Coordinates of C-alpha atoms and ligand atoms in Angstrom, one line a residue:
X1 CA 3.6 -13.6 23.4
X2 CA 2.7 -13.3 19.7
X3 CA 2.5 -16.8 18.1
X4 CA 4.3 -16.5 14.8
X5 CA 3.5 -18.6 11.6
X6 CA 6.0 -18.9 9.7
X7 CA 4.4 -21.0 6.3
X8 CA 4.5 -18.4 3.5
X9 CA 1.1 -17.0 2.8
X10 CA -0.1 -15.2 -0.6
X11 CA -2.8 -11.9 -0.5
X12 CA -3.9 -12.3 -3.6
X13 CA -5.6 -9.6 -5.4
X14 CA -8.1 -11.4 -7.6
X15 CA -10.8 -9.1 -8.3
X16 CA -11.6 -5.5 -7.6
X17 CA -15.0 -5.0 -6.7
X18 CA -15.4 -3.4 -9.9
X19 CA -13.7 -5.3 -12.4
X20 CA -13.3 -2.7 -14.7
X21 CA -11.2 -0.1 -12.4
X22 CA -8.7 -2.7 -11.9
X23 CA -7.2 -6.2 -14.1
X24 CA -4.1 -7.7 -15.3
X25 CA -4.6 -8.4 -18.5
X26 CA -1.2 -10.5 -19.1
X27 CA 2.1 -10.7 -18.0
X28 CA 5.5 -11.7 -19.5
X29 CA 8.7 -11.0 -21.1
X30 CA 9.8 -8.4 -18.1
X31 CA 6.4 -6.3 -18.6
X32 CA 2.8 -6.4 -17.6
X33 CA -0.7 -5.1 -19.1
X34 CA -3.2 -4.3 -17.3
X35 CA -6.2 -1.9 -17.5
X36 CA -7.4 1.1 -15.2
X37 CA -10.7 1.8 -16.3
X38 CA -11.1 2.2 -19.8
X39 CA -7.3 2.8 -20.7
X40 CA -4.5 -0.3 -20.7
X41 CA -1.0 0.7 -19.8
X42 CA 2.4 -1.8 -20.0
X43 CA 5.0 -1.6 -17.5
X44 CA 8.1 -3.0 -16.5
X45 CA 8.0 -6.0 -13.8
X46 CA 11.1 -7.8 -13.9
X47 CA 9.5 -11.1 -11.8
X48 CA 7.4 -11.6 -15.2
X49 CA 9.8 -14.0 -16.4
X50 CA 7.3 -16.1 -18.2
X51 CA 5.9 -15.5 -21.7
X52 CA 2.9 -13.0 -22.4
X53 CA -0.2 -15.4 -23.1
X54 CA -1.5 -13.1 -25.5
X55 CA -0.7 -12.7 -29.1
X56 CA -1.1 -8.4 -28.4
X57 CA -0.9 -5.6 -26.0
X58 CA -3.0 -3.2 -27.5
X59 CA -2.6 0.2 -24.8
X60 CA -2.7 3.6 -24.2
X61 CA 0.5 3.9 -22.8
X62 CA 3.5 2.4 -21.8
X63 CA 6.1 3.4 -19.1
X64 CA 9.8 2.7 -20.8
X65 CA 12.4 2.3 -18.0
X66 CA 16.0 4.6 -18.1
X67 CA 18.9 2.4 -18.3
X68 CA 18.9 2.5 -13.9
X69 CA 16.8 -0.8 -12.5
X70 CA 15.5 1.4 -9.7
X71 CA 14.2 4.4 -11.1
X72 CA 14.0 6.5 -14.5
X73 CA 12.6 6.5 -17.6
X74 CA 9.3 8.1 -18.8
X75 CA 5.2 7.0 -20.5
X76 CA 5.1 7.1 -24.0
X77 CA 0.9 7.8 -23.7
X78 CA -1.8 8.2 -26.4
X79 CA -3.2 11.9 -26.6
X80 CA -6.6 10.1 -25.7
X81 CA -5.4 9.5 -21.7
X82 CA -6.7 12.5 -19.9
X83 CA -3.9 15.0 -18.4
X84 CA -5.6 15.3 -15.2
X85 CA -6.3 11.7 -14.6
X86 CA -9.4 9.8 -14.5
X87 CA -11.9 8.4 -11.8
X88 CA -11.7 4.7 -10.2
X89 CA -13.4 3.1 -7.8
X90 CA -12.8 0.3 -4.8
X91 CA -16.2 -0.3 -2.9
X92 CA -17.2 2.8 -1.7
X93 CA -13.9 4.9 -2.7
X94 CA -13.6 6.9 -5.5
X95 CA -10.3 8.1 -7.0
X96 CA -8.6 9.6 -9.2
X97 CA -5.7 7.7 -11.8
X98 CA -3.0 9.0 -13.0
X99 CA 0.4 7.7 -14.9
X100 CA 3.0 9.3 -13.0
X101 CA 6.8 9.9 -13.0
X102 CA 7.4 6.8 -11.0
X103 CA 5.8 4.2 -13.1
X104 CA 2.8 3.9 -11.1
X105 CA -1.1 5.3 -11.7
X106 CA -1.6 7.1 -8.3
X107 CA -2.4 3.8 -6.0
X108 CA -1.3 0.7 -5.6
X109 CA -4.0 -2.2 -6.7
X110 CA -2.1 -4.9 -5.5
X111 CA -2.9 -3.6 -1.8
X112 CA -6.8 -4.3 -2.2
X113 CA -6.7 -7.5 -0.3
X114 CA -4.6 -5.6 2.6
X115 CA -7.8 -3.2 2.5
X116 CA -10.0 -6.0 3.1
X117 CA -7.8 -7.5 5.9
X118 CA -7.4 -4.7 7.9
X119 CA -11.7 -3.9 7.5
X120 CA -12.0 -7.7 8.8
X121 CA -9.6 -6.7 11.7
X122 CA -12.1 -4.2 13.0
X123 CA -15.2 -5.3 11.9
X124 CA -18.6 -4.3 13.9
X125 CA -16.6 -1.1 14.9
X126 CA -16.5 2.1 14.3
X127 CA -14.7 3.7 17.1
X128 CA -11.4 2.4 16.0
X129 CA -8.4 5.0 16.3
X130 CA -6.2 3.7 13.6
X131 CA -2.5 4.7 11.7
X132 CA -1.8 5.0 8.2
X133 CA 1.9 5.6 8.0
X134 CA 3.3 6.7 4.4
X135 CA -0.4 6.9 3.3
X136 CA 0.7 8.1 -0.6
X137 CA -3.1 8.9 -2.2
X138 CA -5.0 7.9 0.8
X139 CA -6.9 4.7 -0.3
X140 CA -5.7 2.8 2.8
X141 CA -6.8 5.6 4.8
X142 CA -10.1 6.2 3.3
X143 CA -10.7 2.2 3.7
X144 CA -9.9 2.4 7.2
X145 CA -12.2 5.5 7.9
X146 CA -15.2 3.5 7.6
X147 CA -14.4 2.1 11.3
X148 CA -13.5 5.0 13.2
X149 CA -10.9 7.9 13.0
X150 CA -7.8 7.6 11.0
X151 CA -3.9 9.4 11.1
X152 CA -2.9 9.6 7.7
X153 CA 0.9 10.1 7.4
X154 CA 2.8 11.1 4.4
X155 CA 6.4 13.4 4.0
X156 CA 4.8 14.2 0.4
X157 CA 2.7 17.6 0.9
X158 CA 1.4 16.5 -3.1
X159 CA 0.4 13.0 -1.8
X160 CA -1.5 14.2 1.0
X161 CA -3.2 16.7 -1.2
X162 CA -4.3 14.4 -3.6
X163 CA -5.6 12.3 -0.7
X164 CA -7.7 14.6 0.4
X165 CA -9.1 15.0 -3.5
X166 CA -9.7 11.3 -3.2
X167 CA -11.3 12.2 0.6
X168 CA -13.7 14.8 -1.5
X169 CA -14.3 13.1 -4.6
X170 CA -15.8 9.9 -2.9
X171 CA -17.9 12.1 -0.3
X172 CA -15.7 11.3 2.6
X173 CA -14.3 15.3 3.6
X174 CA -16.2 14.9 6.8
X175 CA -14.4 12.3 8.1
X176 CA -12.7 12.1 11.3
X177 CA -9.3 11.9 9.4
X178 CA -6.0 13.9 10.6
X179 CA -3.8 14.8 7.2
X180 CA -0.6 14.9 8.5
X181 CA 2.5 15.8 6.4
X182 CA 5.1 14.9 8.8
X183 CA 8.4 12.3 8.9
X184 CA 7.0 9.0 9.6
X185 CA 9.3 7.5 12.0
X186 CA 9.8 11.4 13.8
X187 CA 5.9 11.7 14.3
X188 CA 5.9 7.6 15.7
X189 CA 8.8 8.5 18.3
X190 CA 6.4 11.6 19.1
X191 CA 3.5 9.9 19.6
X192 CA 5.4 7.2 21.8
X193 CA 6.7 10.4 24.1
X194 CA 2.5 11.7 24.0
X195 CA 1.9 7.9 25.0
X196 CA -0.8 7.0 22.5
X197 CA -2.4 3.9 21.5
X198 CA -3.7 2.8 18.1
X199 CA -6.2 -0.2 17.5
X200 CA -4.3 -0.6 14.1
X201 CA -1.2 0.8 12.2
X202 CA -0.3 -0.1 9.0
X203 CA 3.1 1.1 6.8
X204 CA 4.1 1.0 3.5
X205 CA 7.3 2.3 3.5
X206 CA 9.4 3.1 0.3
X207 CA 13.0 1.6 0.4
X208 CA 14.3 5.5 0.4
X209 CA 12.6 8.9 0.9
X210 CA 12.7 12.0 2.5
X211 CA 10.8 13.7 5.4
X212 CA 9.0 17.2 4.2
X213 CA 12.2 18.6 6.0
X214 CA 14.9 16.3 4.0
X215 CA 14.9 13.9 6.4
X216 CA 16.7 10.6 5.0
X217 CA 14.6 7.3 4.8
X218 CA 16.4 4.3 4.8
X219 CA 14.5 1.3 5.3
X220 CA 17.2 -1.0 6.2
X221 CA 18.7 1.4 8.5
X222 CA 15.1 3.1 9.7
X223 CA 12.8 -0.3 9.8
X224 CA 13.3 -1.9 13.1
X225 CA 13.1 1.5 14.9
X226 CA 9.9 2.2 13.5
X227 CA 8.9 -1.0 14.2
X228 CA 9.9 -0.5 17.6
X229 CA 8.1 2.6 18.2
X230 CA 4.5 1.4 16.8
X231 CA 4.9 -2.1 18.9
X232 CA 5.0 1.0 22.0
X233 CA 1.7 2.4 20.1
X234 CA -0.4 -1.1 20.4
X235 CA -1.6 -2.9 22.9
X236 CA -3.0 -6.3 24.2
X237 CA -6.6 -4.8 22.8
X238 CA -5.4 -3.2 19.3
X239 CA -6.5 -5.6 16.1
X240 CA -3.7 -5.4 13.7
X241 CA -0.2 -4.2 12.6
X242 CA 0.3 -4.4 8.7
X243 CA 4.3 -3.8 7.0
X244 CA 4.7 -4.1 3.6
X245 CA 7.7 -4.2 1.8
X246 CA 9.0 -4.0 -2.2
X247 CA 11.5 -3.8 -4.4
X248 CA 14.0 -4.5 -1.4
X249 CA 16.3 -7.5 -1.6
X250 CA 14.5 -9.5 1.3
X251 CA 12.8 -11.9 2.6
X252 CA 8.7 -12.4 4.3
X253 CA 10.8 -14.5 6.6
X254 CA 13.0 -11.3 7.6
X255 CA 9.9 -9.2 8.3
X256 CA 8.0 -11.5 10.7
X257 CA 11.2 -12.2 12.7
X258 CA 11.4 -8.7 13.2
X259 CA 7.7 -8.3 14.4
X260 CA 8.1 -11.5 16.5
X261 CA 11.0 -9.8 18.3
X262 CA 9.3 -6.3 18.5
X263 CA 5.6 -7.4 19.7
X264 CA 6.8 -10.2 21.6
X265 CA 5.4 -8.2 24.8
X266 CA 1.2 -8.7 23.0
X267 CA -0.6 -11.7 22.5
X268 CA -1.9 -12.5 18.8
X269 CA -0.5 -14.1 16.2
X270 CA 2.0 -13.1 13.2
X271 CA 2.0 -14.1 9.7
X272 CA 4.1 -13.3 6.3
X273 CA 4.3 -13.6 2.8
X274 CA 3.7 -12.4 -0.9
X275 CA 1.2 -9.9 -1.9
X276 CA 0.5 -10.7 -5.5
X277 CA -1.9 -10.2 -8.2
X278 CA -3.5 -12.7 -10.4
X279 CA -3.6 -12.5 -14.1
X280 CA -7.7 -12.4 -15.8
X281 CA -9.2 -15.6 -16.9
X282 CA -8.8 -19.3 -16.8
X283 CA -5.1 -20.5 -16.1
X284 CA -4.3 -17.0 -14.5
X285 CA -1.0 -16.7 -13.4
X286 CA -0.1 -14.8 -9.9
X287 CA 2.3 -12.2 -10.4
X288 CA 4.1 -11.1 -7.2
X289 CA 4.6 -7.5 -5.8
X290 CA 5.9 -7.3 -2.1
X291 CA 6.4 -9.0 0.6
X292 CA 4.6 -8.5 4.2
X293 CA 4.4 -9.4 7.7
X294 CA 1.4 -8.7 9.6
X295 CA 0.0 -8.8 13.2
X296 CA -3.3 -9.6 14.0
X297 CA -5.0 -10.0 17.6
X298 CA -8.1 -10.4 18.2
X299 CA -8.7 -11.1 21.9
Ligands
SAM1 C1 4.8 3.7 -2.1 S1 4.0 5.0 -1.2 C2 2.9 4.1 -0.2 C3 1.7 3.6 -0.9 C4 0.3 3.6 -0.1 N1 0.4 2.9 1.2 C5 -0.8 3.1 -0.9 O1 -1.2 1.9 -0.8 O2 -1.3 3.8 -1.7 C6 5.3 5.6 -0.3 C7 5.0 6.9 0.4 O3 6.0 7.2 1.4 C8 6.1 8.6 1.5 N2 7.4 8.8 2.2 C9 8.7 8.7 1.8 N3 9.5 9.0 2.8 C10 8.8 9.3 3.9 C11 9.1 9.7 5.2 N4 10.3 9.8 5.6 N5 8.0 9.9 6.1 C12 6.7 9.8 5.6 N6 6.4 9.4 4.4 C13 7.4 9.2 3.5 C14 6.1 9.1 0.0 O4 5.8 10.4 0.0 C15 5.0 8.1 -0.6 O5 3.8 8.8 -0.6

């Protein structure tokens, strides 16, 4: 039965491999600045309830929220940022950044130390059959790739295009990756009826979407099912299960109850807490993101 922790742990994301793709410059006053590559942006993040440290947020752009907390608004950007994005890069992946309708540049930085984990989960292998479920751009999936083949998941036929740019742009088209635009929890209760098994799985799921054929997400309502059908896709020799969580009102504690319940038939242990990211320089604060429970087994 999986052992569960249940002290609080933080993933902090520190620093990219490249520095320059990825910092947080400062944080405060309900905002944060923070620089992709050669351009600073300021967005909102209500959790910055501090005061900026510095004096000055010079940027290329900032996203000004509608009068809604959970969505809205639109980027006030300088002519200077490019239309069609520009190039990052994490280790060995190469992508492309972009400010886009929903606040966000494209990817998520804050999930670079998940990327790590999972790579420590399987490391030494590369015949690992892993699960990326609401993959977005693909960074998670590209990661995994380098320890076997990878089912990339997204509803978004846009997202999973843009993936496969990121595939291409950082060499990786040849891949043994399956680009799957499909409902996440429809294609886990299919694979549960084909009876496969994945050495690792992780999601990211939005707190509502919609499946390419309207489908209604609902992660309150759809979470524990899901759940439920990828603890049937592991088994007592699969490494990892990763869930992350955001802008939902609830607790780390929540989400590893949940896994304890729904993996309590494999060995392994479970852990939760914060991902957050810390600020640059000395005295750095950390500036929280999501929440996450995650199983690892390594027996
Ligand atoms: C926040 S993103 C995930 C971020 C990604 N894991 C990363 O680190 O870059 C959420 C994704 O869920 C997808 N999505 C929303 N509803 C879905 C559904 N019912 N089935 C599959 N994907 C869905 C969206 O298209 C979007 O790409």
């Amino acid at each position: 039965m999986a052992k569960l922790v249940q002290q609080p742990l933080v993933m902090e994301c520190t620093d990219w491999p490249d520095a320059e793709s990825y910092r947080l410059l400062d944080s405060g006053g309900g905002r944060k600045y923070e620089a992709f590559g050669p351009y600073a942006f300021i967005r909102p993040e209500p959790q910055a309830l501090w005061q900026p440290r510095l004096s000055d947020w010079p940027a290329s752009g900032e996203f000004v929220p509608g009068s809604d907390e959970d969505g809205g608004g639109r980027w006030n950007l300088d002519p200077a940022v490019p239309d069609d994005g520009w190039e990052l890069e994490w280790n060995e992946i190469r992508f492309t950044a972009l400010p886009t309708p929903f606040r966000h540049l494209q990817f998520f930085p804050d999930m670079a130390p998940v990327w790590d984990w999972m790579r420590e989960q399987l490391d030494g292998r590369e015949d690992a059959e892993t699960l990326n479920m609401f993959g977005y751009t693909g960074l998670g999936t590209l990661a995994l790739s380098k320890h076997g083949r990878v089912t990339h998941v997204d509803a978004s036929k846009k997202s999973v295009a843009q993936a496969r740019e990121n595939a291409a742009l950082s060499g990786m088209e040849d891949r043994p990756i399956r680009w799957l635009v499909d409902d996440a929890a429809k294609f886990a209760a299919r694979e549960v009826r084909r009876e496969r098994r994945y050495d690792g799985i992780i999601l990211d799921p939005p707190k509502f979407g919609r499946g390419p054929k309207n489908e209604t997400w609902r992660l309150e309502e759809g979470l524990s099912g899901l759940i439920g059908d990828c603890a049937k896709l592991l088994d007592e020799k699969s490494a990892f299960l990763f869930l992350t969580v955001y802008a939902v009102r609830m607790s780390a504690i929540a989400l590893g109850g949940l896994l304890e319940e729904l993996l309590r038939h494999l060995p392994g242990t479970i852990e939760l807490g914060d991902l957050a990211v810390r600020e640059q320089g000395a005295g750095g604060r950390l500036l929280p993101t999501a929440i996450f429970a995650r199983w690892s087994n390594n027996g």
